[in-house]
Amino acid sequence: MSSSTSSPYLTHLVCLECGEQLLPDIMMNACPHCGSGWLDARYDYASIAALWKTPRQLADRPPTLWRYAELLPIPAPDPEITLDEGGTPLLRLYQLERLYNHPHLYVKDERQGPTSSFKDRQAALAVTALKQAGVTELVLASTGNASAAYAAYCARAGIKLWLFLTSLVPGEKMREAALYGAEVVRVSGTYDETKQVAAEFAKRRGIHLDRGAKAVPGKESMKTLGYEIAASLGLQLDPSGEHWIAPDWYIQAVSGGIGPLGALKGFQELYDMGLTDKVPKLGAIQAAGCAPMVHAFAAGRETADPVVPQTLITVLATGDPGLSYAQLRGHVMQWGGAMIAIEDGDTFAAMRRTASKAGLSVEPATAVAFAGLEKLLTSGQIAPGETVVINGSGHTFPAESHILGDQYLLNLEYDRSGENGGSRRQVEGWSAALETLDEQVTTILVVDDNPNDRRLIRRLLQARKHYRVFEARDGREAIKLLYDHRPDLVVADLTMPELDGFGLIDYLKSNPDLASIPVVVVSAKTLTAQDKSMLASMTESVWTKGDFSTRRLVDHIVETLGDEVEIPTEDVRSQPKMTPLPEVGDAPLAPRTVVIIDDHEPDRRYVHRIINQIGTFTFVEAASGREGLKVIHERHPDLIVLDLLLPDMDGFAVMEALAHEPTLGDIPIVIHTGKTLSAAEREQLEQQAALVVEKSAQHRREFISSITHLLM
Ligand SMILES: Cc1ncc(COP(=O)(O)O)c(C=O)c1O
Ligand SMILES: [Zn+2]
């Protein structure tokens, strides 16, 4: 990886743990002397002080954070990436001043950033640096807002983003990131566990991992909060624009701490350059259910013990702040300030008050800071007459859920069953989850104009692995999906309308971004010698419809993807054959139809409810085997859910009847039965059905997830 173009004023990096001076390489991960990841950028301050004497000198530059480029590690925005970030207003809070009888309260309105939070600053710098360094894929763990910010900037930079979020992050935030094209992985664990698993995922796949508050570009970006506040305050208090003015307090809701670390460094630099007369005190406000810094500070400790977060304010759920705490504590010891905690209930009250008194709709994490402001004012920790700036860190807007399909989320379930076995078991728990995730993020594009063939290939693959499968009707549709999803493998038919398989393969192989994607051809076309030689040079393999066992095709695809193939347990001949089907044109794609055959009405309703959670389907219910067969003939459903004990012909007989129908034999069947199955019966059913679920031993979540895989 090449290093970024850094600012001409950047002189060197300093290791915050051993103090060693290092070369100004902003992509450096760790100190070569002590291994610490905490590196800090230093600049040619004397030259910059001469350029920045008054805020007025900078006033005719564009009103973005790039106005302060001399003190940033990157000298200029990338026009393809920037969203004109920074430059948010500093608003005076007149109504709150009256309410608290305290003049000079201000909010730095970071809600007005491109993705509505102050994380835009970090994402803009971090993503620009990554792009310069040639990074094309990035892994990020986030508690919420960094996800939308990074997703937006990665979209502009053409960087594929893998986002790891805890399952507590609200759906709106996940959807927003997904809308920007990020791959969203929802982890059932704490934020600190999510960070670990993201790091592990990045390592396994050799993808760059964002280092949060430790990464130089990210933290440096947050300094611009300090510069902008001092410039705006200078202008508001003295319209001549001759002075930078630092406030007495900088207040922020704190999680990982990148905001205050950066903002306070910015203020410190202005002070060190002789441009201001003070460095603000820090008001670090945490949610009471996740306040490791506040506890350690109160106890006078230099390091913070990690906590397991118990707060509804998921954005602030960093349980283990690491070295951020020591640095912020150091600031408070030197310049003054406070670290205090706010109960969730008080946060929600502050949220309403901030909206109704200040006209600012802020998200709960930001309301924590407003509640903290009130507490610091009423307790007298903020002295009368002190100027206070609060970071109005974020306001998010929900992304409409119907915009996205149902495959935008990947779930990573951490198996806690081994937790008592100590850390080794814990590692195994994650590693099993990561293996499943590896499958889930393996994406296959099936291109075939025959919907039945597409569905059959999808079903066969997903019966074996948790792969994500997208379908396209022809070459043109496939090209769009290639760009959206960058599949790991393409299964393509040859004869298709619009752009045919030859055209698609030709396009794919002549495009350097896509050429490495393996193509497996499955087609009924009779090939000429010329066709054969072209395909031999450009594809993995060619399969003729009707002429092979589907098990071998699936094995081949699994192997091509570098996954493990299971040892076959059944006779290969019992696998369904793929037969060329008459080209009947496209069936409507949605909604798909599910037939539920069960004589017990509450059970039919239960299945209906479960499947309804997965997506939009048309349901047809039948209370007997005969009635069931009749509707299957009429409707050609995409899935059959079948009870075994039925009044007229039982479930075994229904399956037997279907197996002899050429067009109905491939419809996946889920057996949902109250019958206690013998081992022999179970074995027989598992050969014929896609899934066997006993009503008594039902696990709702597993049932949902298995059915989801069948229907995807
Ligand atoms: C809206 C909002 N406020 C405050 C914070 C806490 O910021 P920091 O990471 O600087 O501790 C975050 C962080 O995710 C946030 O999104
Ligand atoms: Zn060091």
PDB file of N, CA and C and ligand atoms in Angstrom, residues 15 18 31 34, ligand 2:
ATOM      1  N   CYS A  15       4.820   9.136  19.074  1.00  0.00           N
ATOM      2  CA  CYS A  15       4.137   8.027  19.739  1.00  0.00           C
ATOM      3  C   CYS A  15       3.695   8.523  21.117  1.00  0.00           C
ATOM      4  N   CYS A  18       5.460   6.046  24.021  1.00  0.00           N
ATOM      5  CA  CYS A  18       6.892   6.053  24.369  1.00  0.00           C
ATOM      6  C   CYS A  18       7.558   7.385  24.010  1.00  0.00           C
ATOM      7  N   CYS A  31       3.605   2.284  16.423  1.00  0.00           N
ATOM      8  CA  CYS A  31       4.947   2.782  16.674  1.00  0.00           C
ATOM      9  C   CYS A  31       5.957   1.653  16.476  1.00  0.00           C
ATOM     10  N   CYS A  34       7.625   0.832  20.225  1.00  0.00           N
ATOM     11  CA  CYS A  34       6.935   0.168  21.341  1.00  0.00           C
ATOM     12  C   CYS A  34       5.676  -0.559  20.894  1.00  0.00           C
TER      13      CYS A  34
HETATM   14 ZN    ZN B   2       6.106   4.103  20.908  1.00  0.00          ZN
END
